[in-house]
CSV table of C-alpha atoms in Angstrom, one decimal:
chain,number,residue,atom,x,y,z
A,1,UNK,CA,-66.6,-56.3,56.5
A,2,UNK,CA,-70.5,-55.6,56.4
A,3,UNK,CA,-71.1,-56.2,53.1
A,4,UNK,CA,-68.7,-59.2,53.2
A,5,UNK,CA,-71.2,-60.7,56.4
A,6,UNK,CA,-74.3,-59.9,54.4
A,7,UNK,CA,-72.7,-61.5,51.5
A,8,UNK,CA,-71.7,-64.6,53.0
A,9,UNK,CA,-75.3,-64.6,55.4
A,10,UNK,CA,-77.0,-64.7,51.6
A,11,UNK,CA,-74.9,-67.2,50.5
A,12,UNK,CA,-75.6,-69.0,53.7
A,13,UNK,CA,-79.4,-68.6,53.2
A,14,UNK,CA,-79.2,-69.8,49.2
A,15,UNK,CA,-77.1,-72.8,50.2
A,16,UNK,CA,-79.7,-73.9,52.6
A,17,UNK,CA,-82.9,-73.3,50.7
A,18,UNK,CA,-81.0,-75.3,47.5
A,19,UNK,CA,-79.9,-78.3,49.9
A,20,UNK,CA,-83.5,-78.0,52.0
A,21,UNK,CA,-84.2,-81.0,53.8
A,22,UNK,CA,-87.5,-82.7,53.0
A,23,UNK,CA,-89.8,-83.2,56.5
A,24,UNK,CA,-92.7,-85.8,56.7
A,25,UNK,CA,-95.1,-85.5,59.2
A,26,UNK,CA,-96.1,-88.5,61.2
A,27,UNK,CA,-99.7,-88.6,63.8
A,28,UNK,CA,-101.9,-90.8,65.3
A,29,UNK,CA,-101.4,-93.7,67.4
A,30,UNK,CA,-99.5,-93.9,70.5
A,31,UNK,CA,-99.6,-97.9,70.0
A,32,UNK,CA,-97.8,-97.4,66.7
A,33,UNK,CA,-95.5,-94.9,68.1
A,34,UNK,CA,-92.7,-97.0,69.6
A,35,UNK,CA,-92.3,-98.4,66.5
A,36,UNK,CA,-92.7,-95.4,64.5
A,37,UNK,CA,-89.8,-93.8,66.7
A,38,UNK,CA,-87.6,-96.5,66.3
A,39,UNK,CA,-88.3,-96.8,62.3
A,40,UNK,CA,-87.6,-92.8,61.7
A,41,UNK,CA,-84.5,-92.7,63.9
A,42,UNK,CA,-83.0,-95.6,62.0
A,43,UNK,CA,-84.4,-93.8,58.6
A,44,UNK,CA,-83.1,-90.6,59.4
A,45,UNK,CA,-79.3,-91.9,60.1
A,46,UNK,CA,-79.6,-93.2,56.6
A,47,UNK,CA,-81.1,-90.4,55.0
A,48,UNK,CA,-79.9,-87.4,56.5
A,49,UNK,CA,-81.5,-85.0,54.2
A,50,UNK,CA,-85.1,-86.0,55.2
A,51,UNK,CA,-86.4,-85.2,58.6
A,52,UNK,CA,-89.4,-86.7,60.4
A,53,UNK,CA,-91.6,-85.0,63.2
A,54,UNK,CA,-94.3,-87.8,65.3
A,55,UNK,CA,-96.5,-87.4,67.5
A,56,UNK,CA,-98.6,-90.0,68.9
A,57,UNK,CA,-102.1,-88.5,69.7
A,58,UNK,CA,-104.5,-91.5,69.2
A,59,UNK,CA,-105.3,-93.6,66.5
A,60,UNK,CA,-108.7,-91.0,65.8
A,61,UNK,CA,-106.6,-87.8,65.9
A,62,UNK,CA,-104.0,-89.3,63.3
A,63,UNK,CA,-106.8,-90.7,61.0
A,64,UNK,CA,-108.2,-87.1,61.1
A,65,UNK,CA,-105.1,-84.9,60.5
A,66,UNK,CA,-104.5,-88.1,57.3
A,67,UNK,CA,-108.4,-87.0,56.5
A,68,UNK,CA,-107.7,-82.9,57.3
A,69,UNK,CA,-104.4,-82.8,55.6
A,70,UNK,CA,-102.5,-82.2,58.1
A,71,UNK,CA,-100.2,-85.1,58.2
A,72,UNK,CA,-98.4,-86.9,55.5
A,73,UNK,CA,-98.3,-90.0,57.5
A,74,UNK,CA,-101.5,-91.6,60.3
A,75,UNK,CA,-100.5,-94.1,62.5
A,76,UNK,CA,-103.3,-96.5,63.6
A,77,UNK,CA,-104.3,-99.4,65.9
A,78,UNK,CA,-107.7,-99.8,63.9
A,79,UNK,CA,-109.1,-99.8,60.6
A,80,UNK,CA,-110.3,-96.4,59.4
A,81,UNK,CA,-114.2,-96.6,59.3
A,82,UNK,CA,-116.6,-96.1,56.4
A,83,UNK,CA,-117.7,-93.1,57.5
A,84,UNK,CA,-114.1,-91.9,57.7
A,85,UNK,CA,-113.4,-93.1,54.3
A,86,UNK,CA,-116.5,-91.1,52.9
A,87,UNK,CA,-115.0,-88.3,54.7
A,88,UNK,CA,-111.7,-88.3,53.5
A,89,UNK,CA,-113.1,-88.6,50.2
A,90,UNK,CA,-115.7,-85.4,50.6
A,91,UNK,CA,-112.4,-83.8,51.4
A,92,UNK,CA,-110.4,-84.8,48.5
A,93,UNK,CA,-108.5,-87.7,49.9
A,94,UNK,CA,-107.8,-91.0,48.7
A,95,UNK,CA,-106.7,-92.5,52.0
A,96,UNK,CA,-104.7,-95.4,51.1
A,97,UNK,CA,-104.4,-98.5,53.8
A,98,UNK,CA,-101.2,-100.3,54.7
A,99,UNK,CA,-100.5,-103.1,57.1
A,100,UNK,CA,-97.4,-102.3,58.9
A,101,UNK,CA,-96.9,-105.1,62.0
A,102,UNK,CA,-99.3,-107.3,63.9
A,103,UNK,CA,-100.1,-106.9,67.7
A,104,UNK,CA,-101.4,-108.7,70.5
A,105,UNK,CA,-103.7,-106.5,73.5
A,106,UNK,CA,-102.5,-107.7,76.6
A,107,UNK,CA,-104.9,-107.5,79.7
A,108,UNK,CA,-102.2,-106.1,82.4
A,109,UNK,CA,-102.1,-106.4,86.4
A,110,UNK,CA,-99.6,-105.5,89.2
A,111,UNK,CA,-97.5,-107.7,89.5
A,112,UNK,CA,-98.3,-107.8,93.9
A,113,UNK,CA,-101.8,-109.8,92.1
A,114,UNK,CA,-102.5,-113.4,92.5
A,115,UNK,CA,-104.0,-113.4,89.1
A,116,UNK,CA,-102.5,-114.9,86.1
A,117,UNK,CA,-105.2,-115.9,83.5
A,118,UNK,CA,-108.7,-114.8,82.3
A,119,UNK,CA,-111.1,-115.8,80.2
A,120,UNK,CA,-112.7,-113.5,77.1
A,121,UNK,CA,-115.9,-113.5,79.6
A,122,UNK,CA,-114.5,-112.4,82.4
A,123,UNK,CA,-112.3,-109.3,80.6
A,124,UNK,CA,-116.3,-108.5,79.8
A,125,UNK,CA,-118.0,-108.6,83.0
A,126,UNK,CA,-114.5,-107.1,84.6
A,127,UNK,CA,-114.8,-104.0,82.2
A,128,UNK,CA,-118.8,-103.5,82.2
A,129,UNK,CA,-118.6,-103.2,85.8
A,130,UNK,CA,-120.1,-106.3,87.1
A,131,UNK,CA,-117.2,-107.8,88.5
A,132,UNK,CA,-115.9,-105.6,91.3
A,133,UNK,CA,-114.1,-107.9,93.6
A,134,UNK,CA,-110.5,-109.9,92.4
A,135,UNK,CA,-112.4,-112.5,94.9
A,136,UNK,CA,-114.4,-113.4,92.3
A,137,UNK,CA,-111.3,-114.5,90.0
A,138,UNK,CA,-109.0,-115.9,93.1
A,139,UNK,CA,-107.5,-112.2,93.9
A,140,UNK,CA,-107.9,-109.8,96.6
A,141,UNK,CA,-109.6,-106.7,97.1
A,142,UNK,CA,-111.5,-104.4,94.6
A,143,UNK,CA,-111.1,-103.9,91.5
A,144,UNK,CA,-109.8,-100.8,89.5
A,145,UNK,CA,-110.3,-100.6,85.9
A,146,UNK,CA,-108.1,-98.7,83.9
A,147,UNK,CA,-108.8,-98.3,80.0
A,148,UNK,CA,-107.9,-96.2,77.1
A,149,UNK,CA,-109.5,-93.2,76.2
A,150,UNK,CA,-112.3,-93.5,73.7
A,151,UNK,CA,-110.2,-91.5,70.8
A,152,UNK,CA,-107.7,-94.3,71.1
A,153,UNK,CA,-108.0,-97.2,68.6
A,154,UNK,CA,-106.9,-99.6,71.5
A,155,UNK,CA,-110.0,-98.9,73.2
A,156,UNK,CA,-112.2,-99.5,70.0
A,157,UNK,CA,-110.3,-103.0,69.1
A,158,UNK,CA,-110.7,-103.7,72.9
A,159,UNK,CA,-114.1,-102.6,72.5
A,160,UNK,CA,-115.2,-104.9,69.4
A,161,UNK,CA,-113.1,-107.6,70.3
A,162,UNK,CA,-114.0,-108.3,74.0
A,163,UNK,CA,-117.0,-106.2,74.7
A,164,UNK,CA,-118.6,-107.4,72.0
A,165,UNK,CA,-119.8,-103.8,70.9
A,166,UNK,CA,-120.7,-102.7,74.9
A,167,UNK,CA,-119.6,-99.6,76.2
A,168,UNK,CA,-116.9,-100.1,79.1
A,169,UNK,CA,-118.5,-98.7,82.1
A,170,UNK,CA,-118.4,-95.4,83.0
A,171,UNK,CA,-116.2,-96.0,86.2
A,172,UNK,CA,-113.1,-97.2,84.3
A,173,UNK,CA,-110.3,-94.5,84.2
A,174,UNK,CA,-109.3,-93.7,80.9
A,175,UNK,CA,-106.2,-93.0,79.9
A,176,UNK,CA,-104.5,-90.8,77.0
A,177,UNK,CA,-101.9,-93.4,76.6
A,178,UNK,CA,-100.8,-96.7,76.4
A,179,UNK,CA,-97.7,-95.6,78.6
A,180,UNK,CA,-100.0,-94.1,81.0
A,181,UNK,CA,-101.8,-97.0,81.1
A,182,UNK,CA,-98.7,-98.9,82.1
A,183,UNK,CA,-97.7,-96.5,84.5
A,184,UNK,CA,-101.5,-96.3,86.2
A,185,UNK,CA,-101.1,-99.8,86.7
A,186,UNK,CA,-97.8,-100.1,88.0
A,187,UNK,CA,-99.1,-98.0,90.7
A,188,UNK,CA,-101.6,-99.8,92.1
A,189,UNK,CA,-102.2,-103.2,93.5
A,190,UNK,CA,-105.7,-103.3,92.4
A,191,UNK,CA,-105.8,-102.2,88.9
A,192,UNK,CA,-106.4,-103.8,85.8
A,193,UNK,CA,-105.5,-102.3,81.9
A,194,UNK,CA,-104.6,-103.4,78.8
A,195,UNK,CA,-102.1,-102.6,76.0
A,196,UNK,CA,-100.1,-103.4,73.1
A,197,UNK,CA,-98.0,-106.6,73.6
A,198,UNK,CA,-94.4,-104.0,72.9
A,199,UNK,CA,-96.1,-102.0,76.0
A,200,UNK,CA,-95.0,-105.5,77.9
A,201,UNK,CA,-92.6,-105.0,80.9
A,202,UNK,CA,-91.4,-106.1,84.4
A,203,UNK,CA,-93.8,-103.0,86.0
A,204,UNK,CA,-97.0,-105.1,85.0
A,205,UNK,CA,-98.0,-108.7,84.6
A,206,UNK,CA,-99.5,-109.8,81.5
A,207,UNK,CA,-102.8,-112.6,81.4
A,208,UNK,CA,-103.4,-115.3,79.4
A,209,UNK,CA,-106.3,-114.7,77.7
A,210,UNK,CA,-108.5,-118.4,77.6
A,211,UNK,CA,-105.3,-120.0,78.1
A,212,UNK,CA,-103.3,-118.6,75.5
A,213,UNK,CA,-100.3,-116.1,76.0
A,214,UNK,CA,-100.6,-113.0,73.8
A,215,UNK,CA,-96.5,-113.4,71.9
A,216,UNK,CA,-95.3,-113.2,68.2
A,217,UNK,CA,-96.2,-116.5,67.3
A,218,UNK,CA,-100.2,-116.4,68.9
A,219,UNK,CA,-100.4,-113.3,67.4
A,220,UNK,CA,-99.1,-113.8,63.8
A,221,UNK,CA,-101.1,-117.3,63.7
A,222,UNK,CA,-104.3,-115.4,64.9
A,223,UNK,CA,-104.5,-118.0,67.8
A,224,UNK,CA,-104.9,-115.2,70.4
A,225,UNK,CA,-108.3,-114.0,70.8
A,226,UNK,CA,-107.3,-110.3,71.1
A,227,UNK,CA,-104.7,-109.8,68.0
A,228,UNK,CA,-104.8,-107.1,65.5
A,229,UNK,CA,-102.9,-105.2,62.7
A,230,UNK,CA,-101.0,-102.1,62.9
A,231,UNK,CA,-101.3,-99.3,60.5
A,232,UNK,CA,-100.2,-97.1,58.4
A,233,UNK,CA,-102.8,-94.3,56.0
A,234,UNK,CA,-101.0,-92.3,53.3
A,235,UNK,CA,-103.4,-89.6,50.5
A,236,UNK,CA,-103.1,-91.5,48.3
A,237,UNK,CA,-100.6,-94.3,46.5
A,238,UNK,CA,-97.1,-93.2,48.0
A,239,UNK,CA,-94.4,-91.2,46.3
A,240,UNK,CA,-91.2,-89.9,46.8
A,241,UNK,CA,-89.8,-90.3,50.1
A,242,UNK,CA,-92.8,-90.9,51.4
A,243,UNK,CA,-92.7,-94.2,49.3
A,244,UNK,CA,-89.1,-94.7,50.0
A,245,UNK,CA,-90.1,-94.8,53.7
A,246,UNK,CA,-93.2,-96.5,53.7
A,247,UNK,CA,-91.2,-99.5,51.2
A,248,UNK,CA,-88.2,-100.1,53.8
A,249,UNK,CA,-90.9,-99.8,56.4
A,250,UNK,CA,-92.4,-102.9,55.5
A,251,UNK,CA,-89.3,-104.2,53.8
A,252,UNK,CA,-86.1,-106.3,56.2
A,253,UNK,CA,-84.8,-103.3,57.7
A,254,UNK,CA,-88.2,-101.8,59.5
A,255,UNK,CA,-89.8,-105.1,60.5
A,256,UNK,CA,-86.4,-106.0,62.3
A,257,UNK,CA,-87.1,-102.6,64.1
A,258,UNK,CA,-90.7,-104.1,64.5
A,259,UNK,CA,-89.6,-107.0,66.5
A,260,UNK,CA,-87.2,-104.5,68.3
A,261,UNK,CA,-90.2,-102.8,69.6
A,262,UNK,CA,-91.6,-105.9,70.7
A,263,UNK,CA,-94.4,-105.9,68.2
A,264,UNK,CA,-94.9,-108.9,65.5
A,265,UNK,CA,-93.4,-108.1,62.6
A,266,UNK,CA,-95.3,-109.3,59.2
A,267,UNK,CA,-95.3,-112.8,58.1
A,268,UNK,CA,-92.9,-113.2,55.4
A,269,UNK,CA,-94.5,-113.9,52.0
């Protein structure tokens, strides 16, 4: 009966290395990530041999496991930088750039604030720390600024894109997440944050940014002042399953899940 367990335990072990399932490793953005979770659960039903393990870190972590080799697949919420290219390439990697949905930042409140709208100037002076009072925008009491972290690619887009290349001041409270964000600012009465528009729900209020609302079509047309591409870095020009992936990702079946996530999927061309 031994020998017969330690036959069929061999057998077992053969069986499983000639059937082995393939894994890809997915990193970076936490931005990216609802869509990302959506696109490998979906993938995964349909491919039940390959198996997918993500983890949303920031948009600077994935870019340098993508750069370190230590991810097949980097999620961002900004374009990788020169310097990162030059990097990657020092290193032996030919990191390859793909669009994978469009986004809107949304400036976020409580929803117990008066405030509605802002303008791109006020986001500014509201995130270097010179206005501290909601008094000043037809709110009440003082204001709490919540931001991303400065590893997050949220936090540099935000940073380009409304502070114009200045820092955000050092009072904000940064945040490792755009969920945390969410949550920091559900909390309190007084804070301000901003995220992805699929970060969007009934815990927060979202502003119109110099009048215009930050949805799919604002977004996809470029219309909102803070709108942005999503993305995807691969060594490389894809193969395998990681080009199987990455082609239904941008294909019907992953931008549906895009729109699912309550991102903007790609326009169709």
């Amino acid at each position: 009966m031994k020998k017969l367990a330690a036959l069929l335990a061999t057998f077992i072990l053969v069986a499983t290395s000639a059937f082995a399932d393939t894994t890809v490793k997915v990193d970076g953005s936490t931005t990216v990530l609802p869509i990302m979770q959506k696109m490998v659960e979906a993938y995964m039903k349909a491919n039940p041999t390959v198996k997918f393990t993500v983890s949303g870190g920031g948009s600077g972590n994935g870019i340098k496991a993508i750069i370190d080799k230590t991810t097949d697949i980097a999620m961002a919420s900004r374009k990788m930088k020169d310097k990162e290219f030059a990097l990657a390439k020092e290193k032996g990697v030919n990191a390859k750039e793909i669009v994978v949905a469009i986004d809107a930042i949304v400036p976020v409140v409580n929803p117990a604030n008066k405030i509605s709208a802002v303008t791109l100037a006020q986001l500014k002076d509201l995130y270097a720390g010179k206005t501290t009072e909601w008094k000043a925008l037809g709110g009440e009491g003082p204001v709490v600024v919540i931001s991303r972290d400065t590893s997050s690619g949220t936090y540099e887009t935000w940073e380009e894109l409304v502070m114009k290349g200045e820092k955000v001041f050092p009072g904000a409270l940064l945040q490792a997440s755009s969920g945390a964000v969410v949550q920091a600012v559900s909390k309190n009465k007084n804070a301000i944050g901003y995220v992805g528009v699929g970060y969007l729900d009934a815990s927060t209020k979202g502003l119109t940014v110099d009048g215009v609302v930050g949805n799919e079509e604002n977004a996809s047309s470029g219309k909102y002042p803070i709108s942005r591409d999503l993305y995807l870095y691969v060594n490389g020009e894809p193969t395998g399953e990681i080009k199987k992936f990455v082609d239904w990702a941008l294909g019907a079946e992953g931008q549906k899940l895009v729109k699912e996530a309550g991102f903007v999927p790609l326009k169709k061309k």
